Structure formats: structure tokens, C-alpha cells
PDB file of C-alpha atoms and ligand atoms in Angstrom:
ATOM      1  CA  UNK A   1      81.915 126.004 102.477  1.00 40.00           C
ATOM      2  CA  UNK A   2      82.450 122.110 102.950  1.00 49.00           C
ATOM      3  CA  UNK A   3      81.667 119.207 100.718  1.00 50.00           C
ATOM      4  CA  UNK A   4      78.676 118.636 103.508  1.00 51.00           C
ATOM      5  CA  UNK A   5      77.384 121.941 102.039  1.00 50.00           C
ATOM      6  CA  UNK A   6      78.107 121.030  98.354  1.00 52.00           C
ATOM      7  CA  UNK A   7      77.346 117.901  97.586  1.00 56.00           C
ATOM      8  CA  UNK A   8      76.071 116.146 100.661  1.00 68.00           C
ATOM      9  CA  UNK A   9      79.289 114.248 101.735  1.00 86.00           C
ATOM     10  CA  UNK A  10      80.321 114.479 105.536  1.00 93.00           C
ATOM     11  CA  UNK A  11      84.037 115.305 105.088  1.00 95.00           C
ATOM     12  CA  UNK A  12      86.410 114.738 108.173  1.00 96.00           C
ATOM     13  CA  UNK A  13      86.989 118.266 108.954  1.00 96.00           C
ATOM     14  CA  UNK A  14      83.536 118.691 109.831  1.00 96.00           C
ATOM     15  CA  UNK A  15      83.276 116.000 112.129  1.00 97.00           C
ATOM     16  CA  UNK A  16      86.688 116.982 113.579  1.00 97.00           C
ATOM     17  CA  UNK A  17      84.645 120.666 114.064  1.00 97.00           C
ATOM     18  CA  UNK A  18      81.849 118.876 115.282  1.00 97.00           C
ATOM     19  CA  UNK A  19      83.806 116.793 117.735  1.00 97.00           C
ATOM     20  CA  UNK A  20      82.456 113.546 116.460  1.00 98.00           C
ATOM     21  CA  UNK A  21      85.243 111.400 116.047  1.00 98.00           C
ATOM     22  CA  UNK A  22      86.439 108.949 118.623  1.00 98.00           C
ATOM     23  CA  UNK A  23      89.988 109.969 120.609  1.00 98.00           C
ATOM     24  CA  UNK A  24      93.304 107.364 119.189  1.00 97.00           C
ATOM     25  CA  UNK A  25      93.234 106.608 122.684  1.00 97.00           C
ATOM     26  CA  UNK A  26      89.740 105.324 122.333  1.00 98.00           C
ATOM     27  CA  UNK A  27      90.071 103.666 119.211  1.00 98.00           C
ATOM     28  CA  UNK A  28      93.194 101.714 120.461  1.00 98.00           C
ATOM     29  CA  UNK A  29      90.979 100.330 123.312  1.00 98.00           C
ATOM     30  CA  UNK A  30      88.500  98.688 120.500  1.00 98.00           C
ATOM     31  CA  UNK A  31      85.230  98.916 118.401  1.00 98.00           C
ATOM     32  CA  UNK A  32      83.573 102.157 118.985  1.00 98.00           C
ATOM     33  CA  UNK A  33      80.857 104.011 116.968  1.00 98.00           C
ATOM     34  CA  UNK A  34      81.410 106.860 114.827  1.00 98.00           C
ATOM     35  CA  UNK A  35      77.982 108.830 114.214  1.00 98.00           C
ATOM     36  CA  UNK A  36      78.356 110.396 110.996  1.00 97.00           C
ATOM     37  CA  UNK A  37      74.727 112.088 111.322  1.00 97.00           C
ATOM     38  CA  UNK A  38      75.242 115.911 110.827  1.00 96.00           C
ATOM     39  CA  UNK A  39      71.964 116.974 109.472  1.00 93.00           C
ATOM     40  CA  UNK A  40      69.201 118.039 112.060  1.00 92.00           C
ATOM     41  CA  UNK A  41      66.726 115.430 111.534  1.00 94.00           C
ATOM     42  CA  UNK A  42      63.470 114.300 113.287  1.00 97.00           C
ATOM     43  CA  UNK A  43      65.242 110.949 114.238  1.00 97.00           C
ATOM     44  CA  UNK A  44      66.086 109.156 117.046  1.00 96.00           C
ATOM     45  CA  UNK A  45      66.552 105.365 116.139  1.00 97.00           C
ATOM     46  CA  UNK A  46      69.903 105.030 117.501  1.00 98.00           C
ATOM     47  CA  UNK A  47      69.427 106.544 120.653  1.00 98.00           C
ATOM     48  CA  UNK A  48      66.852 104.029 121.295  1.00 98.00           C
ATOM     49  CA  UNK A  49      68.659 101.513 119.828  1.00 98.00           C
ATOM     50  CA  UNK A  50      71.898 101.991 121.900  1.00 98.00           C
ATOM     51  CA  UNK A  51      71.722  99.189 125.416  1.00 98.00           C
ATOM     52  CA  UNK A  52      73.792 101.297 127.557  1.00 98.00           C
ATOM     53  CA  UNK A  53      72.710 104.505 126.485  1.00 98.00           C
ATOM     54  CA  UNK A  54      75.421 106.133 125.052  1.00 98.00           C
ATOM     55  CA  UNK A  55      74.105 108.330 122.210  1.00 98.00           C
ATOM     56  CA  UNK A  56      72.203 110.901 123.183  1.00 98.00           C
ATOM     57  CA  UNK A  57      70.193 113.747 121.330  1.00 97.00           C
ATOM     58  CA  UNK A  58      69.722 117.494 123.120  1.00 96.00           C
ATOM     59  CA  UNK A  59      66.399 117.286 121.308  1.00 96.00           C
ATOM     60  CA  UNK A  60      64.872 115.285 118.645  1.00 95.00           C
ATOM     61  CA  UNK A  61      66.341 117.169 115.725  1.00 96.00           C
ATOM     62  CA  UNK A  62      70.023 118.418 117.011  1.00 97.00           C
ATOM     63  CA  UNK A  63      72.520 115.742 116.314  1.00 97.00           C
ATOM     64  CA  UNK A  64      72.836 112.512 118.261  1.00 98.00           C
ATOM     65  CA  UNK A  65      76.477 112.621 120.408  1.00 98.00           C
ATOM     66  CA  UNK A  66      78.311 109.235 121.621  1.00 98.00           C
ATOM     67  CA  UNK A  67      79.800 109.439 124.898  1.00 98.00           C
ATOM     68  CA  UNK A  68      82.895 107.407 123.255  1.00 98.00           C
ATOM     69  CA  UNK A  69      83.689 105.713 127.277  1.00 98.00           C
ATOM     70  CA  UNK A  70      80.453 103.884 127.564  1.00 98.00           C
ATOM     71  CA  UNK A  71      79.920 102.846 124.107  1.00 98.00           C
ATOM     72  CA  UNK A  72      81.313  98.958 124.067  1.00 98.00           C
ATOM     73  CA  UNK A  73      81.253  99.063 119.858  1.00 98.00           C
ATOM     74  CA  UNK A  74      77.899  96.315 120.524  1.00 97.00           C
ATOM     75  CA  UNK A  75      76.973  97.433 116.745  1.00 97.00           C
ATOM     76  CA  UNK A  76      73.150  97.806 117.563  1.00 97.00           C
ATOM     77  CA  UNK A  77      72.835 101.338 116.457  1.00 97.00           C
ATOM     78  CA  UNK A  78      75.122 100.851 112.874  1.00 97.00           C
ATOM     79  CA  UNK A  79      72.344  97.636 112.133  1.00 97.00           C
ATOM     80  CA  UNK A  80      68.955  99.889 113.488  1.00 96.00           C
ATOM     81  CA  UNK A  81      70.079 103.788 111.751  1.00 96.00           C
ATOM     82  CA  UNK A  82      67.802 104.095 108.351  1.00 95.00           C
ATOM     83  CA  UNK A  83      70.084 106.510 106.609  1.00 95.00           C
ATOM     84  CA  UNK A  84      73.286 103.989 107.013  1.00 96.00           C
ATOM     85  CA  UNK A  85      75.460 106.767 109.111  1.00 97.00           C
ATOM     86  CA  UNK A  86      77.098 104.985 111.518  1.00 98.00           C
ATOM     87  CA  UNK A  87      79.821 103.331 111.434  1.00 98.00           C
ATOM     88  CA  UNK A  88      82.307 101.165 113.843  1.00 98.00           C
ATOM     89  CA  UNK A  89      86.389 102.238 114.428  1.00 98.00           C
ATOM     90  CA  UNK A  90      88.695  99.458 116.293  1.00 98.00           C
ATOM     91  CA  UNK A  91      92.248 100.219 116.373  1.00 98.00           C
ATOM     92  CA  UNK A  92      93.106  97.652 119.380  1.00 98.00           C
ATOM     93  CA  UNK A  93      95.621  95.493 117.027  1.00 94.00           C
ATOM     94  CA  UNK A  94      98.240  98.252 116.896  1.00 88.00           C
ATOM     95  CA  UNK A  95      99.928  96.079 113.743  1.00 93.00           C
ATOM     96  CA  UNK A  96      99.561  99.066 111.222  1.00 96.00           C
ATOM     97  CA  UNK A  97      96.082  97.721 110.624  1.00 97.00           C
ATOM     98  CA  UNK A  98      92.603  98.591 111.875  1.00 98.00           C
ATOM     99  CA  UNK A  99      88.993  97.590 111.206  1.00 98.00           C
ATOM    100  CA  UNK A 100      86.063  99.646 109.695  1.00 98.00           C
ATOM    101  CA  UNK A 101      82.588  98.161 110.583  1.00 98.00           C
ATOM    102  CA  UNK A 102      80.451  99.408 107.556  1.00 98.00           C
ATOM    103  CA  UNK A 103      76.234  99.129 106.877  1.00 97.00           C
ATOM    104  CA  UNK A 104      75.866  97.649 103.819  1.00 96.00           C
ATOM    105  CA  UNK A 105      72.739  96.807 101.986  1.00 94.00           C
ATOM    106  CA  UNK A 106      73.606  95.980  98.513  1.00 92.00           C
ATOM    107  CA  UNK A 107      73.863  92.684  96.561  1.00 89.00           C
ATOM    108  CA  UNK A 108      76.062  90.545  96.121  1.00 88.00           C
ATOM    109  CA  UNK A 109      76.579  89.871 100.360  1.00 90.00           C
ATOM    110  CA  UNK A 110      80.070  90.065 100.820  1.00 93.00           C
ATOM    111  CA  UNK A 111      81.231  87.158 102.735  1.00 94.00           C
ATOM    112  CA  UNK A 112      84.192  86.339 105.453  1.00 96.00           C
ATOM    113  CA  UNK A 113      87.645  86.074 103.805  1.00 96.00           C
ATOM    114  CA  UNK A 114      86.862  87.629 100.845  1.00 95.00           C
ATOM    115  CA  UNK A 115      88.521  90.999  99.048  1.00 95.00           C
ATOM    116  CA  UNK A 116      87.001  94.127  98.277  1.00 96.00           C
ATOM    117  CA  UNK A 117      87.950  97.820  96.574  1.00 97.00           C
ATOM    118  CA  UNK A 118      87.848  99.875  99.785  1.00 98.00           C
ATOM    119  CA  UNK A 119      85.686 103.403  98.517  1.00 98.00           C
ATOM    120  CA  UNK A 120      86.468 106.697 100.309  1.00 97.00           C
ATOM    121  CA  UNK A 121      83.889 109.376 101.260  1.00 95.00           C
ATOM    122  CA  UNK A 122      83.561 110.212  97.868  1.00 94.00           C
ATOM    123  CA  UNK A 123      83.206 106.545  96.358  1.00 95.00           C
ATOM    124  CA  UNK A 124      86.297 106.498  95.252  1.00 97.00           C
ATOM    125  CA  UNK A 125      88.764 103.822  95.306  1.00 98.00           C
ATOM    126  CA  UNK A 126      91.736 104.110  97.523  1.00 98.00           C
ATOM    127  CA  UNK A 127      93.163 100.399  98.019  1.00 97.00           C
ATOM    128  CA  UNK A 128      92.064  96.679  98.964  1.00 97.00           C
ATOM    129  CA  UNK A 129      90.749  95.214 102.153  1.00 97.00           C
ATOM    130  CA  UNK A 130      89.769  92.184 103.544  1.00 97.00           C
ATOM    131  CA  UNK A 131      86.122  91.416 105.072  1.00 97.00           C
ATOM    132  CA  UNK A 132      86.641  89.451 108.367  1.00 97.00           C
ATOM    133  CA  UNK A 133      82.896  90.011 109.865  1.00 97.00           C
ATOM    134  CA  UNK A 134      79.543  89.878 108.111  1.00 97.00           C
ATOM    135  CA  UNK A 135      76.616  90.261 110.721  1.00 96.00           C
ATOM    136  CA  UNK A 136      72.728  90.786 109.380  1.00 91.00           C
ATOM    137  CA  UNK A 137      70.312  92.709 111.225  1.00 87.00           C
ATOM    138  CA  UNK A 138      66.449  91.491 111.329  1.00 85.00           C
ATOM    139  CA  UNK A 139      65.821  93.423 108.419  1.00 86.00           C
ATOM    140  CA  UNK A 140      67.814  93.933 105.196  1.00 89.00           C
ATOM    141  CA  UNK A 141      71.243  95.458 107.006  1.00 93.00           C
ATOM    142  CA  UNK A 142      74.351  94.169 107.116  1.00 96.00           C
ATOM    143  CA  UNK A 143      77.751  94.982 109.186  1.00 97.00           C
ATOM    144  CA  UNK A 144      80.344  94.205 107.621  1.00 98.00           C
ATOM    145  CA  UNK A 145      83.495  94.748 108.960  1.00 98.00           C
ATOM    146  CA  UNK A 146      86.832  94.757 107.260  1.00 98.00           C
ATOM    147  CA  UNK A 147      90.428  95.104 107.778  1.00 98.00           C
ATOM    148  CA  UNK A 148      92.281  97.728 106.385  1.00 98.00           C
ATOM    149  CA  UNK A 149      95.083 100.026 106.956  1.00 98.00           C
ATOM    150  CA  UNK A 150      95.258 101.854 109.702  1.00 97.00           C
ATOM    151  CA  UNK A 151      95.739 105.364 108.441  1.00 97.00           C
ATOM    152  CA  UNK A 152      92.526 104.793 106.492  1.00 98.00           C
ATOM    153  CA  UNK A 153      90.043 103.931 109.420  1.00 98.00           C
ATOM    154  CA  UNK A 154      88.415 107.672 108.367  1.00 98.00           C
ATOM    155  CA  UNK A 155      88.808 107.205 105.036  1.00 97.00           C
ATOM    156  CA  UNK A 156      87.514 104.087 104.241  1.00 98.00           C
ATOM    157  CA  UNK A 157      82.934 104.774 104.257  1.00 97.00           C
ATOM    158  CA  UNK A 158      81.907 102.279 101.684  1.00 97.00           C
ATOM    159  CA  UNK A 159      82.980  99.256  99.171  1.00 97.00           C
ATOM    160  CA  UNK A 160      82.646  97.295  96.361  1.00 94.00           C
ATOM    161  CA  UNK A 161      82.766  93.746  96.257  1.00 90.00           C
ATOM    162  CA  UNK A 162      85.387  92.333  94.196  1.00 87.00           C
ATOM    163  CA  UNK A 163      83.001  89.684  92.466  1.00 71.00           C
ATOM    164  CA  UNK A 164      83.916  86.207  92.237  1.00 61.00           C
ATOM    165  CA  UNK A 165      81.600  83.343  92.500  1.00 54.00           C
ATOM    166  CA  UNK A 166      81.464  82.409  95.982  1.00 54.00           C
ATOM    167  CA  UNK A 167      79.707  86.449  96.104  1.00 53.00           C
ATOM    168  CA  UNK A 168      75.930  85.379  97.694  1.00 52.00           C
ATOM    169  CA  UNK A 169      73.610  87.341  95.595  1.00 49.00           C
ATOM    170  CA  UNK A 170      69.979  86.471  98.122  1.00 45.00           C
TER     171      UNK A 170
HETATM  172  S1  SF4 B 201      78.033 100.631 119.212  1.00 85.12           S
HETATM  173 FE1  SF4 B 201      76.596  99.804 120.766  1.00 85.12          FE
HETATM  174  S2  SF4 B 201      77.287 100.751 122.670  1.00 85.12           S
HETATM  175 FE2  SF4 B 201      78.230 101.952 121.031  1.00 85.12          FE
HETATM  176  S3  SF4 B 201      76.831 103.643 120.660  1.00 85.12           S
HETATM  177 FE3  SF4 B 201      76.259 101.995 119.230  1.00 85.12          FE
HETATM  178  S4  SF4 B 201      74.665 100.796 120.264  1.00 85.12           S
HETATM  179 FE4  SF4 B 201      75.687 102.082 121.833  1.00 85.12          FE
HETATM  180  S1  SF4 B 202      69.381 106.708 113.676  1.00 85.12           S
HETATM  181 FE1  SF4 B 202      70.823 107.392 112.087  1.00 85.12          FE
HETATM  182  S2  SF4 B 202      69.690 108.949 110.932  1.00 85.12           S
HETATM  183 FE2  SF4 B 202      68.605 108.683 112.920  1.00 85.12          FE
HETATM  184  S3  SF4 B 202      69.539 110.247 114.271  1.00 85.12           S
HETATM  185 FE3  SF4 B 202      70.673 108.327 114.579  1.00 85.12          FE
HETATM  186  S4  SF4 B 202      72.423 108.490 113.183  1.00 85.12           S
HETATM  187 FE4  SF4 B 202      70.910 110.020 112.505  1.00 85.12          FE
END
């Protein structure tokens, strides 16, 4: 049993078993969208959402697949997916660090520049980053992306913001 059957976490292993993670060779070409939606659910926001039509869905509840070549990383289906499971991968600096594009709809707004306490799958801390992207959808979603090190671009899932008091708390 995996921690997707225990306590609700999608671990790596089953999205390696799944085949949803993006090649290195991908990665290294730029942004590209990791869809960490494993449940079979009556949903198909991001397939709508995505302009060149590169998630796709066998039917409306089996999981939605990215055809990693034609997604260009736009970010549309991260900002439109209620249940905040997709997530962006860019690798294309190859200097030992990468970027993790993250939804993020807590308070206080983390803003350009600033640090944060990178959290792994399980919430946990494992290190510092550094946001260098904050984009807001038309509705309460953010992107945020951040820069962190590259052996943790599967890691990293969520973050804290390390508060100071240029933190906007809309
Ligand atoms: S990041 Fe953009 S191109 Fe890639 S799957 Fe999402 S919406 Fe489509
Ligand atoms: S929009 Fe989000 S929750 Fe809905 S199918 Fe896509 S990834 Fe899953």
C-alpha cells in the first residue's frame, strides 16, 4: 500500500507507476506541467483549460494525461484546477538549480525576491527557496514559482512564507 492509499498524499512512486512525470529530457527543455491528479474524479477543468490541448482524459473520471511535447508550461491549467494538483517543472538552467511553479491560495501573498521554507509532500520542511514569479489567476489562485535545488523539483509541493513585513496579507 502507498501513502496515496494511507493518508491521501500522492507519493513519487506512484506517479513514476502511473507514468506521470515529465522525462529530464523534457524538463531540461523548460516549464512543463506535472498533473498530480490520481483519483478518478468527475472533472475536467484542465482539459478545457489547456490552449493547445495537451491534457487529455479517456473519459470524464479516468485521470487526465499530458502529452509532455505539446505542453509549452503556459500555466493555464495549474491557475483553473480546483483541487490545486498541478504543478509546473523547468529544469532549462542546468546550474544545479530548477524551478517549481506551485498553486497557492493562502495569506500572506508571497511576493518576488522573497524567501520561503520549501514543504515536501508531506508538509514538511526540507530547505529554503527563493520566489522569482508570483502570477494571480481571475479568481483567488496564485502561481508562484520558486527556485530551488534541482534534485528537489519532485520534492518540493508546497511552502510557507517566511514572514517579514513586506508579506501582502489582501
Ligand atoms: S501548462 Fe499550459 S500547455 Fe501545459 S498542459 Fe497546462 S495549460 Fe496545457
Ligand atoms: S482540473 Fe485538477 S482536479 Fe480536475 S481533473 Fe484536472 S487535475 Fe484533476
Amino acid at each position: 500500500m502507498n501513502e496515496q492509499d494511507n493518508v491521501g498524499i500522492v507519493d513519487i512512486e506512484t506517479l513514476r507507476k502511473l507514468d506521470l512525470i515529465p522525462p529530464l529530457n523534457r524538463m531540461r527543455r523548460g516549464s512543463v506541467a506535472v498533473v498530480e491528479c490520481v483519483e478518478e474524479i468527475p472533472c475536467d477543468v484542465c482539459v478545457a483549460a489547456c490552449p493547445v490541448h495537451a491534457i487529455t482524459k479517456e473519459d470524464i473520471n479516468s485521470i487526465p494525461r499530458v502529452d509532455f511535447d505539446k505542453c509549452t508550461g503556459c500555466g493555464s491549467c495549474l491557475l483553473a484546477c480546483p483541487g490545486l494538483a498541478i504543478f509546473l517543472v523547468d529544469l532549462s538552467t542546468n546550474n544545479g538549480k530548477g524551478r517549481v511553479t506551485i498553486p497557492y491560495e493562502l495569506l500572506p501573498i508571497p511576493i518576488k525576491g522573497e524567501r520561503v521554507t520549501l514543504l515536501d509532500r508531506r508538509g514538511e520542511p526540507i530547505g529554503e527557496g527563493k520566489v522569482v514569479k508570483v502570477i494571480k489567476s481571475a479568481d483567488k489562485t496564485y502561481a508562484v514559482t520558486i527556485e530551488i535545488e534541482e534534485d528537489k523539483i519532485m520534492e518540493v509541493r508546497f511552502f510557507r512564507v517566511i514572514k517579514n513585513e513586506n508579506s501582502l496579507s489582501l
